[in-house]
PDB file of C-alpha atoms in Angstrom:
ATOM      1  CA  TYR A 202      82.701  82.320 106.591  1.00  0.00           C
ATOM      2  CA  ALA A 203      79.259  81.336 104.620  1.00  0.00           C
ATOM      3  CA  TYR A 204      77.586  83.624 108.044  1.00  0.00           C
ATOM      4  CA  CYS A 205      79.508  86.725 107.914  1.00  0.00           C
ATOM      5  CA  ILE A 206      79.552  86.734 104.303  1.00  0.00           C
ATOM      6  CA  LEU A 207      75.583  85.701 104.734  1.00  0.00           C
ATOM      7  CA  SER A 208      74.561  87.974 107.621  1.00  0.00           C
ATOM      8  CA  ALA A 209      76.720  90.798 105.750  1.00  0.00           C
ATOM      9  CA  ALA A 210      74.511  91.009 102.512  1.00  0.00           C
ATOM     10  CA  ASN A 211      71.687  91.124 104.485  1.00  0.00           C
ATOM     11  CA  LEU A 212      72.687  93.752 106.470  1.00  0.00           C
ATOM     12  CA  ALA A 213      73.394  95.612 103.556  1.00  0.00           C
ATOM     13  CA  LYS A 214      70.271  94.781 101.672  1.00  0.00           C
ATOM     14  CA  ALA A 215      68.751  96.008 104.342  1.00  0.00           C
ATOM     15  CA  LEU A 216      70.250  99.236 104.421  1.00  0.00           C
ATOM     16  CA  GLY A 217      69.125  99.064 100.501  1.00  0.00           C
ATOM     17  CA  LEU A 218      73.270  99.039  99.365  1.00  0.00           C
ATOM     18  CA  ARG A 219      73.385  96.511  96.575  1.00  0.00           C
ATOM     19  CA  LYS A 220      77.796  95.745  96.913  1.00  0.00           C
ATOM     20  CA  ILE A 221      79.848  94.756  99.646  1.00  0.00           C
ATOM     21  CA  SER A 222      82.644  93.935 100.337  1.00  0.00           C
ATOM     22  CA  ALA A 223      84.885  90.253 102.090  1.00  0.00           C
ATOM     23  CA  ILE A 224      88.136  91.402 102.818  1.00  0.00           C
ATOM     24  CA  GLU A 225      90.600  88.618 104.446  1.00  0.00           C
ATOM     25  CA  PHE A 226      93.382  89.426 106.357  1.00  0.00           C
ATOM     26  CA  GLY A 227      96.190  87.027 105.783  1.00  0.00           C
ATOM     27  CA  VAL A 228      95.990  84.733 102.714  1.00  0.00           C
ATOM     28  CA  ALA A 229      98.966  82.101 103.178  1.00  0.00           C
ATOM     29  CA  GLY A 230      97.985  79.508 100.704  1.00  0.00           C
ATOM     30  CA  GLY A 231      94.862  80.825  99.377  1.00  0.00           C
ATOM     31  CA  ASN A 232      91.978  78.340 101.185  1.00  0.00           C
ATOM     32  CA  GLY A 233      90.672  81.109 103.306  1.00  0.00           C
ATOM     33  CA  LEU A 234      90.256  83.537 100.127  1.00  0.00           C
ATOM     34  CA  ILE A 235      89.306  80.488  97.968  1.00  0.00           C
ATOM     35  CA  MET A 236      86.564  79.567 100.270  1.00  0.00           C
ATOM     36  CA  ALA A 237      85.136  83.065 100.939  1.00  0.00           C
ATOM     37  CA  GLU A 238      84.887  83.428  96.534  1.00  0.00           C
ATOM     38  CA  TYR A 239      82.543  80.218  96.924  1.00  0.00           C
ATOM     39  CA  HIS A 240      80.366  81.857  99.619  1.00  0.00           C
ATOM     40  CA  ALA A 241      80.345  85.074  97.957  1.00  0.00           C
ATOM     41  CA  LYS A 242      78.432  83.197  95.112  1.00  0.00           C
ATOM     42  CA  LYS A 243      76.115  81.260  97.245  1.00  0.00           C
ATOM     43  CA  VAL A 244      75.089  84.024  99.025  1.00  0.00           C
ATOM     44  CA  GLU A 245      74.749  86.382  95.558  1.00  0.00           C
ATOM     45  CA  GLU A 246      72.313  84.141  94.392  1.00  0.00           C
ATOM     46  CA  GLU A 247      70.915  83.670  98.065  1.00  0.00           C
ATOM     47  CA  THR A 248      70.331  87.689  98.307  1.00  0.00           C
ATOM     48  CA  GLY A 249      70.810  89.256  94.490  1.00  0.00           C
ATOM     49  CA  VAL A 250      73.784  91.616  96.590  1.00  0.00           C
ATOM     50  CA  GLU A 251      77.066  91.710  94.722  1.00  0.00           C
ATOM     51  CA  VAL A 252      80.410  90.913  96.940  1.00  0.00           C
ATOM     52  CA  GLU A 253      83.488  91.763  96.106  1.00  0.00           C
ATOM     53  CA  VAL A 254      86.310  89.334  97.647  1.00  0.00           C
ATOM     54  CA  TYR A 255      89.616  90.872  98.808  1.00  0.00           C
ATOM     55  CA  GLY A 256      92.580  89.320 100.585  1.00  0.00           C
ATOM     56  CA  PHE A 257      95.086  90.856 101.823  1.00  0.00           C
ATOM     57  CA  ASP A 258      99.317  89.623 103.018  1.00  0.00           C
ATOM     58  CA  THR A 259     102.508  90.321 102.448  1.00  0.00           C
ATOM     59  CA  GLY A 260     103.111  87.748 100.283  1.00  0.00           C
ATOM     60  CA  GLU A 261     106.637  86.923 102.080  1.00  0.00           C
ATOM     61  CA  GLY A 262     105.222  85.252 105.072  1.00  0.00           C
ATOM     62  CA  LEU A 263     105.181  86.203 108.413  1.00  0.00           C
ATOM     63  CA  PRO A 264     107.742  89.052 109.064  1.00  0.00           C
ATOM     64  CA  ASN A 265     109.112  89.087 111.994  1.00  0.00           C
ATOM     65  CA  PRO A 266     107.141  89.411 115.476  1.00  0.00           C
ATOM     66  CA  VAL A 267     107.643  93.131 117.112  1.00  0.00           C
ATOM     67  CA  ASP A 268     107.797  91.797 120.701  1.00  0.00           C
ATOM     68  CA  TYR A 269     106.423  88.961 123.266  1.00  0.00           C
ATOM     69  CA  ARG A 270     102.945  90.189 122.079  1.00  0.00           C
ATOM     70  CA  ASP A 271     103.217  88.628 118.515  1.00  0.00           C
ATOM     71  CA  ILE A 272     103.124  85.272 120.391  1.00  0.00           C
ATOM     72  CA  PRO A 273     107.462  84.289 118.794  1.00  0.00           C
ATOM     73  CA  TYR A 274     107.475  81.271 120.744  1.00  0.00           C
ATOM     74  CA  ILE A 275     104.302  79.620 117.777  1.00  0.00           C
ATOM     75  CA  TRP A 276     104.995  81.845 115.135  1.00  0.00           C
ATOM     76  CA  LYS A 277     108.364  82.628 113.511  1.00  0.00           C
ATOM     77  CA  SER A 278     109.220  84.870 110.440  1.00  0.00           C
ATOM     78  CA  GLY A 279     108.415  83.418 106.821  1.00  0.00           C
ATOM     79  CA  PHE A 280     105.812  81.048 108.268  1.00  0.00           C
ATOM     80  CA  TYR A 281     102.976  80.988 105.485  1.00  0.00           C
ATOM     81  CA  ARG A 282     105.017  82.051 102.085  1.00  0.00           C
ATOM     82  CA  MET A 283     102.424  82.810  99.550  1.00  0.00           C
ATOM     83  CA  ASP A 284     102.780  81.215  96.237  1.00  0.00           C
ATOM     84  CA  GLN A 285     101.578  83.769  94.218  1.00  0.00           C
ATOM     85  CA  ALA A 286     101.784  82.292  91.137  1.00  0.00           C
ATOM     86  CA  ALA A 287      99.997  79.385  91.919  1.00  0.00           C
ATOM     87  CA  LEU A 288      96.927  80.863  93.944  1.00  0.00           C
ATOM     88  CA  LYS A 289      96.814  83.545  91.181  1.00  0.00           C
ATOM     89  CA  LYS A 290      95.533  80.401  89.168  1.00  0.00           C
ATOM     90  CA  ARG A 291      93.091  79.045  91.488  1.00  0.00           C
ATOM     91  CA  LEU A 292      91.680  82.700  91.507  1.00  0.00           C
ATOM     92  CA  THR A 293      88.393  83.288  89.863  1.00  0.00           C
ATOM     93  CA  ARG A 294      87.229  86.849  91.556  1.00  0.00           C
ATOM     94  CA  ALA A 295      89.226  88.015  94.653  1.00  0.00           C
ATOM     95  CA  LYS A 296      91.782  90.143  94.402  1.00  0.00           C
ATOM     96  CA  LEU A 297      95.529  90.026  96.184  1.00  0.00           C
ATOM     97  CA  VAL A 298      95.950  93.101  97.412  1.00  0.00           C
ATOM     98  CA  LEU A 299     100.349  92.025  98.921  1.00  0.00           C
ATOM     99  CA  GLY A 300     102.433  94.662 100.983  1.00  0.00           C
ATOM    100  CA  ASP A 301     102.362  95.435 104.635  1.00  0.00           C
ATOM    101  CA  VAL A 302      98.692  95.989 105.729  1.00  0.00           C
ATOM    102  CA  LYS A 303      99.733  99.496 107.806  1.00  0.00           C
ATOM    103  CA  GLU A 304     100.627 100.871 103.864  1.00  0.00           C
ATOM    104  CA  THR A 305      97.873  98.792 101.957  1.00  0.00           C
ATOM    105  CA  VAL A 306      94.826  99.389 104.021  1.00  0.00           C
ATOM    106  CA  LYS A 307      94.269 103.321 103.146  1.00  0.00           C
ATOM    107  CA  ASP A 308      96.148 103.315  99.727  1.00  0.00           C
ATOM    108  CA  PHE A 309      94.056 100.236  98.866  1.00  0.00           C
ATOM    109  CA  PHE A 310      91.365 102.062  99.445  1.00  0.00           C
ATOM    110  CA  ALA A 311      91.998 105.415  98.585  1.00  0.00           C
ATOM    111  CA  ASN A 312      93.167 104.669  95.123  1.00  0.00           C
ATOM    112  CA  ASN A 313      90.439 102.223  94.254  1.00  0.00           C
ATOM    113  CA  GLU A 314      86.225 102.143  93.793  1.00  0.00           C
ATOM    114  CA  VAL A 315      85.916  98.874  96.465  1.00  0.00           C
ATOM    115  CA  ALA A 316      82.089  98.570  98.275  1.00  0.00           C
ATOM    116  CA  PRO A 317      81.233  98.974 101.438  1.00  0.00           C
ATOM    117  CA  VAL A 318      83.379  96.642 103.881  1.00  0.00           C
ATOM    118  CA  GLY A 319      80.701  94.099 105.305  1.00  0.00           C
ATOM    119  CA  CYS A 320      82.572  91.441 106.754  1.00  0.00           C
ATOM    120  CA  ILE A 321      86.329  90.281 107.758  1.00  0.00           C
ATOM    121  CA  PHE A 322      88.205  87.520 108.451  1.00  0.00           C
ATOM    122  CA  HIS A 323      91.259  87.825 110.571  1.00  0.00           C
ATOM    123  CA  ASP A 324      94.095  86.234 110.105  1.00  0.00           C
ATOM    124  CA  LEU A 325      97.367  87.691 110.325  1.00  0.00           C
ATOM    125  CA  ASP A 326      98.202  85.766 113.822  1.00  0.00           C
ATOM    126  CA  PHE A 327     100.480  88.874 115.058  1.00  0.00           C
ATOM    127  CA  TYR A 328      99.448  90.960 117.877  1.00  0.00           C
ATOM    128  CA  SER A 329     101.009  94.296 115.899  1.00  0.00           C
ATOM    129  CA  SER A 330      99.953  92.882 112.422  1.00  0.00           C
ATOM    130  CA  THR A 331      96.261  92.825 113.292  1.00  0.00           C
ATOM    131  CA  LYS A 332      96.532  95.652 114.852  1.00  0.00           C
ATOM    132  CA  ASP A 333      97.717  97.755 111.825  1.00  0.00           C
ATOM    133  CA  SER A 334      94.965  95.982 110.126  1.00  0.00           C
ATOM    134  CA  PHE A 335      92.268  97.779 112.266  1.00  0.00           C
ATOM    135  CA  ARG A 336      93.312 101.362 110.279  1.00  0.00           C
ATOM    136  CA  ILE A 337      90.425  99.739 107.885  1.00  0.00           C
ATOM    137  CA  PHE A 338      87.965 100.902 110.991  1.00  0.00           C
ATOM    138  CA  ASP A 339      89.247 104.331 109.825  1.00  0.00           C
ATOM    139  CA  LEU A 340      88.204 104.644 106.019  1.00  0.00           C
ATOM    140  CA  GLU A 341      85.234 107.142 105.550  1.00  0.00           C
ATOM    141  CA  SER A 342      81.293 105.702 106.980  1.00  0.00           C
ATOM    142  CA  HIS A 343      81.040 105.025 103.162  1.00  0.00           C
ATOM    143  CA  SER A 344      83.504 102.673 102.763  1.00  0.00           C
ATOM    144  CA  ARG A 345      82.443 100.588 105.947  1.00  0.00           C
ATOM    145  CA  LEU A 346      78.588  99.340 107.247  1.00  0.00           C
ATOM    146  CA  PRO A 347      78.306 100.023 110.707  1.00  0.00           C
ATOM    147  CA  ARG A 348      78.434  97.073 111.544  1.00  0.00           C
ATOM    148  CA  ILE A 349      80.638  94.866 110.387  1.00  0.00           C
ATOM    149  CA  PHE A 350      81.192  90.485 110.678  1.00  0.00           C
ATOM    150  CA  ASN A 351      84.517  89.798 112.535  1.00  0.00           C
ATOM    151  CA  TYR A 352      86.442  86.250 112.400  1.00  0.00           C
ATOM    152  CA  PHE A 353      89.019  85.639 114.748  1.00  0.00           C
ATOM    153  CA  ASP A 354      91.176  83.263 113.483  1.00  0.00           C
ATOM    154  CA  ASP A 355      93.597  83.033 116.272  1.00  0.00           C
ATOM    155  CA  ILE A 356      91.733  82.972 119.735  1.00  0.00           C
ATOM    156  CA  LEU A 357      91.289  79.964 120.798  1.00  0.00           C
ATOM    157  CA  GLY A 358      93.527  77.294 120.135  1.00  0.00           C
ATOM    158  CA  ASN A 359      95.451  74.476 122.562  1.00  0.00           C
ATOM    159  CA  GLU A 360      98.340  74.341 125.221  1.00  0.00           C
ATOM    160  CA  ALA A 361     100.711  74.702 123.272  1.00  0.00           C
ATOM    161  CA  ALA A 362      99.573  78.878 121.793  1.00  0.00           C
ATOM    162  CA  LEU A 363      97.603  79.940 124.971  1.00  0.00           C
ATOM    163  CA  TYR A 364      96.144  82.535 123.653  1.00  0.00           C
ATOM    164  CA  ASN A 365      95.706  85.137 126.125  1.00  0.00           C
ATOM    165  CA  ASP A 366      94.204  88.425 126.722  1.00  0.00           C
ATOM    166  CA  TYR A 367      97.702  90.261 127.182  1.00  0.00           C
ATOM    167  CA  THR A 368      99.047  89.225 123.351  1.00  0.00           C
ATOM    168  CA  GLY A 369      98.044  87.928 119.600  1.00  0.00           C
ATOM    169  CA  GLU A 370      94.774  88.782 118.368  1.00  0.00           C
ATOM    170  CA  ARG A 371      92.533  89.204 121.591  1.00  0.00           C
ATOM    171  CA  LEU A 372      95.312  91.818 122.430  1.00  0.00           C
ATOM    172  CA  ALA A 373      94.471  93.915 119.701  1.00  0.00           C
ATOM    173  CA  ILE A 374      90.939  94.139 120.529  1.00  0.00           C
ATOM    174  CA  ALA A 375      91.543  95.205 123.850  1.00  0.00           C
ATOM    175  CA  GLU A 376      93.388  97.232 122.689  1.00  0.00           C
ATOM    176  CA  TYR A 377      91.160  98.920 119.832  1.00  0.00           C
ATOM    177  CA  ASN A 378      88.382  99.227 122.606  1.00  0.00           C
ATOM    178  CA  ILE A 379      90.325 100.370 124.715  1.00  0.00           C
ATOM    179  CA  GLU A 380      91.556 103.219 122.306  1.00  0.00           C
ATOM    180  CA  HIS A 381      88.049 104.502 120.564  1.00  0.00           C
ATOM    181  CA  GLU A 382      84.641 105.523 121.601  1.00  0.00           C
ATOM    182  CA  GLN A 383      82.778 105.264 119.584  1.00  0.00           C
ATOM    183  CA  SER A 384      83.407 102.422 118.318  1.00  0.00           C
ATOM    184  CA  LYS A 385      84.311  99.055 119.562  1.00  0.00           C
ATOM    185  CA  ILE A 386      84.422  95.269 118.621  1.00  0.00           C
ATOM    186  CA  ALA A 387      82.097  93.238 120.248  1.00  0.00           C
ATOM    187  CA  THR A 388      81.265  90.242 121.156  1.00  0.00           C
ATOM    188  CA  SER A 389      78.010  88.196 119.494  1.00  0.00           C
ATOM    189  CA  TYR A 390      75.754  87.298 121.863  1.00  0.00           C
ATOM    190  CA  GLN A 391      73.696  86.091 119.096  1.00  0.00           C
ATOM    191  CA  PHE A 392      75.304  82.857 120.086  1.00  0.00           C
ATOM    192  CA  LEU A 393      74.395  81.935 122.737  1.00  0.00           C
ATOM    193  CA  ASP A 394      70.762  81.205 121.972  1.00  0.00           C
ATOM    194  CA  VAL A 395      71.635  78.606 119.664  1.00  0.00           C
ATOM    195  CA  ALA A 396      73.996  74.890 120.143  1.00  0.00           C
ATOM    196  CA  PRO A 397      77.506  76.156 119.801  1.00  0.00           C
ATOM    197  CA  PHE A 398      79.878  75.630 117.342  1.00  0.00           C
ATOM    198  CA  PRO A 399      83.703  76.750 117.718  1.00  0.00           C
ATOM    199  CA  TRP A 400      83.332  78.790 115.475  1.00  0.00           C
ATOM    200  CA  HIS A 401      81.426  80.946 116.852  1.00  0.00           C
ATOM    201  CA  ASN A 402      83.272  82.588 119.647  1.00  0.00           C
ATOM    202  CA  LYS A 403      85.700  83.811 116.962  1.00  0.00           C
ATOM    203  CA  ILE A 404      82.743  85.841 115.734  1.00  0.00           C
ATOM    204  CA  PHE A 405      83.295  89.292 116.378  1.00  0.00           C
ATOM    205  CA  VAL A 406      80.863  92.349 115.273  1.00  0.00           C
ATOM    206  CA  HIS A 407      82.402  95.866 115.033  1.00  0.00           C
ATOM    207  CA  HIS A 408      80.286  98.776 115.940  1.00  0.00           C
ATOM    208  CA  ASP A 409      80.226 101.933 114.661  1.00  0.00           C
ATOM    209  CA  PHE A 410      77.866 103.967 116.642  1.00  0.00           C
ATOM    210  CA  GLN A 411      78.669 107.602 114.866  1.00  0.00           C
ATOM    211  CA  HIS A 412      78.266 106.110 111.407  1.00  0.00           C
ATOM    212  CA  PRO A 413      75.522 107.917 109.241  1.00  0.00           C
ATOM    213  CA  ASP A 414      73.098 104.816 109.076  1.00  0.00           C
ATOM    214  CA  TYR A 415      74.803 102.239 112.107  1.00  0.00           C
ATOM    215  CA  CYS A 416      70.192 103.524 114.053  1.00  0.00           C
ATOM    216  CA  LYS A 417      69.512 103.142 110.275  1.00  0.00           C
ATOM    217  CA  TYR A 418      65.878 100.901 111.357  1.00  0.00           C
ATOM    218  CA  ILE A 419      66.745  97.583 109.020  1.00  0.00           C
ATOM    219  CA  GLY A 420      63.290  96.017 110.969  1.00  0.00           C
ATOM    220  CA  SER A 421      60.646  93.859 108.915  1.00  0.00           C
ATOM    221  CA  ALA A 422      58.061  91.076 109.839  1.00  0.00           C
ATOM    222  CA  ASP A 423      60.103  89.155 109.698  1.00  0.00           C
ATOM    223  CA  LEU A 424      62.618  90.924 112.431  1.00  0.00           C
ATOM    224  CA  GLN A 425      59.662  91.622 114.648  1.00  0.00           C
ATOM    225  CA  ASN A 426      58.610  88.122 114.957  1.00  0.00           C
ATOM    226  CA  ARG A 427      62.108  86.586 115.563  1.00  0.00           C
ATOM    227  CA  LEU A 428      62.654  89.407 118.530  1.00  0.00           C
ATOM    228  CA  GLU A 429      59.204  88.450 119.984  1.00  0.00           C
ATOM    229  CA  GLY A 430      60.301  84.814 119.691  1.00  0.00           C
TER     230      GLY A 430
END
């Protein structure tokens, strides 16, 4: 979460933006959202970029699986039900957006002033819910950074989960890329140059090639030195 929020804030700063939003899809008990709040505060202190935090969830736990693509052999309706009252007492800045993401993503951004989305944490578990959440990438360009840092929680697992390219979050990513010619959810190859940690493999970047700021130069002397190094 720290990497995604910091990277998004640095990009926003290079683009001349003063605010970003960090989005979590799938809040459940809220530990991830509270972590996002913590890192948002630290990133603000380091970069000067304000970070708004939002958590999208049904509030009622997982819905019924649509079909095999939602991996019903490990996910079950009602898992991860939220204690809304208890969670709201723990939150310091994050705002909860409750309901079906198929509807709430469009409605929330249409009816509220929200800083441009800079990073997203995906933890909806299902293929169907994850694909519905990708509607956030269809928002007007001013609502998004040209490159959005994404963390997908459920693409690596054990021999019980057996995550694969034909179900779950991996299938949602693959179908998005097939269906969209001018935007892609891409692997983060920058991690190949550093010692690997498991979370490195869960980071992807959404590239909107048609975004008005996609080709805007963000270079600096420091960037040139890093590229040459």
